[in-house]
XYZ file of C-alpha atoms in Angstrom:
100
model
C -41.009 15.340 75.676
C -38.429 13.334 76.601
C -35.982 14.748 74.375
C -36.564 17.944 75.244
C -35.767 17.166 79.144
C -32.319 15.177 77.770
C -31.709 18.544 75.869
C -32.692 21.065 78.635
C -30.440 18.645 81.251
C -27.324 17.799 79.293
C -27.550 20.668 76.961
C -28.069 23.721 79.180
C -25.273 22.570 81.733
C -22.669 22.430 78.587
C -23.733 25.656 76.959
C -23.604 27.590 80.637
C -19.674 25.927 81.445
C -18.573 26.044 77.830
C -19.745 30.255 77.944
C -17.791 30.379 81.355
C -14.965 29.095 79.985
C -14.896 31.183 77.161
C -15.143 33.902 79.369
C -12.071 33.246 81.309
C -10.029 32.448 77.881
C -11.323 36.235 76.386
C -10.377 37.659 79.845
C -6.850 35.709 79.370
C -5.891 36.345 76.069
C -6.868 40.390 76.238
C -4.429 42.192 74.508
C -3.939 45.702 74.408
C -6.205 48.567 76.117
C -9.169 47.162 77.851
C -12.584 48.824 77.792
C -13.909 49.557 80.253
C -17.608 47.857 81.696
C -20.711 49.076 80.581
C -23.182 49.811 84.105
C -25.644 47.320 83.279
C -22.532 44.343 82.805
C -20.895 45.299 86.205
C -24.368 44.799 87.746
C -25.373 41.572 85.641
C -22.403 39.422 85.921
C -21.604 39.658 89.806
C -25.279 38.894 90.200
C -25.471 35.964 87.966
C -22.375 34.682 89.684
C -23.385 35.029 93.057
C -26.335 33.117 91.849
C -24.592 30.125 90.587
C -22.090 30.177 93.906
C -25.140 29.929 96.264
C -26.913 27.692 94.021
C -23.760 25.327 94.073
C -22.988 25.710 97.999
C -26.310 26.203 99.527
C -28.957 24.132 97.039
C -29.425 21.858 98.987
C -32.234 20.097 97.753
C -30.675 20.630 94.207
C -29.077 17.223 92.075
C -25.813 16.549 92.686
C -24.806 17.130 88.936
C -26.333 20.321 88.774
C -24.548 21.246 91.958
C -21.593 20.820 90.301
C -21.643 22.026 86.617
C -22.871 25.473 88.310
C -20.355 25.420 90.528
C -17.860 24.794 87.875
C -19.332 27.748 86.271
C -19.087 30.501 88.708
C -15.361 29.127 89.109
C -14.585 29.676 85.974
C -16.697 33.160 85.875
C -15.044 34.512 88.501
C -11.455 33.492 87.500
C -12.440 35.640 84.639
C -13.797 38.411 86.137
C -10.062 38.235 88.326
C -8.057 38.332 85.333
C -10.394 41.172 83.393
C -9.877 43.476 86.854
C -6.143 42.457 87.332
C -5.355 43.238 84.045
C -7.457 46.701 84.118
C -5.734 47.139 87.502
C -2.542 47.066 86.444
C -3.107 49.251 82.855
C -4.424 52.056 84.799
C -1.399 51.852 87.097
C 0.218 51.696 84.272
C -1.238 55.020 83.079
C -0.919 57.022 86.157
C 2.888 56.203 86.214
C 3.240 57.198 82.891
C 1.642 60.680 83.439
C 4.303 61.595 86.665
């Protein structure tokens, strides 16, 4: 049992930062036309995110270390999601400039 607690504490927390930093290197290195969000993604992802913000500014009765590793994690998220909608921003723009 105990090794399933070590795995659930250390393991989970790495899996959840390393995923939000691969997020924000996909949404970095995006080349070309971007696709646009499915529905059920553009719900999903601002809710998860707003989860791990309030869990990692309001939990207050929460550990410390999980404090920060979500916290960490809906940085990195949401510098994602920034770049993914800056990027989008700016090849739409692109579009409608190109079609005057």
């Amino acid at each position: 049992m105990q090794f399933i607690g070590a795995v659930w504490r250390i393991g989970l927390p790495l899996v959840v930062v390393a995923s939000s930093a691969l997020v924000l290197v996909l949404a970095v290195r995006a080349r070309g036309e971007l696709p646009p969000l499915s529905r059920s993604f553009g719900w999903v992802v601002p809710l998860v995110w707003l989860t791990l913000v309030g869990d990692a500014v309001l939990g207050d009765q929460r550990p410390v270390f999980e404090r920060q590793w979500k916290g960490t994690a809906a940085l990195l998220v949401g510098l994602g999601g920034a770049v993914y909608l800056w990027k989008r921003h700016r090849q739409r723009r692109g579009t409608r400039q190109n079609l005057h």
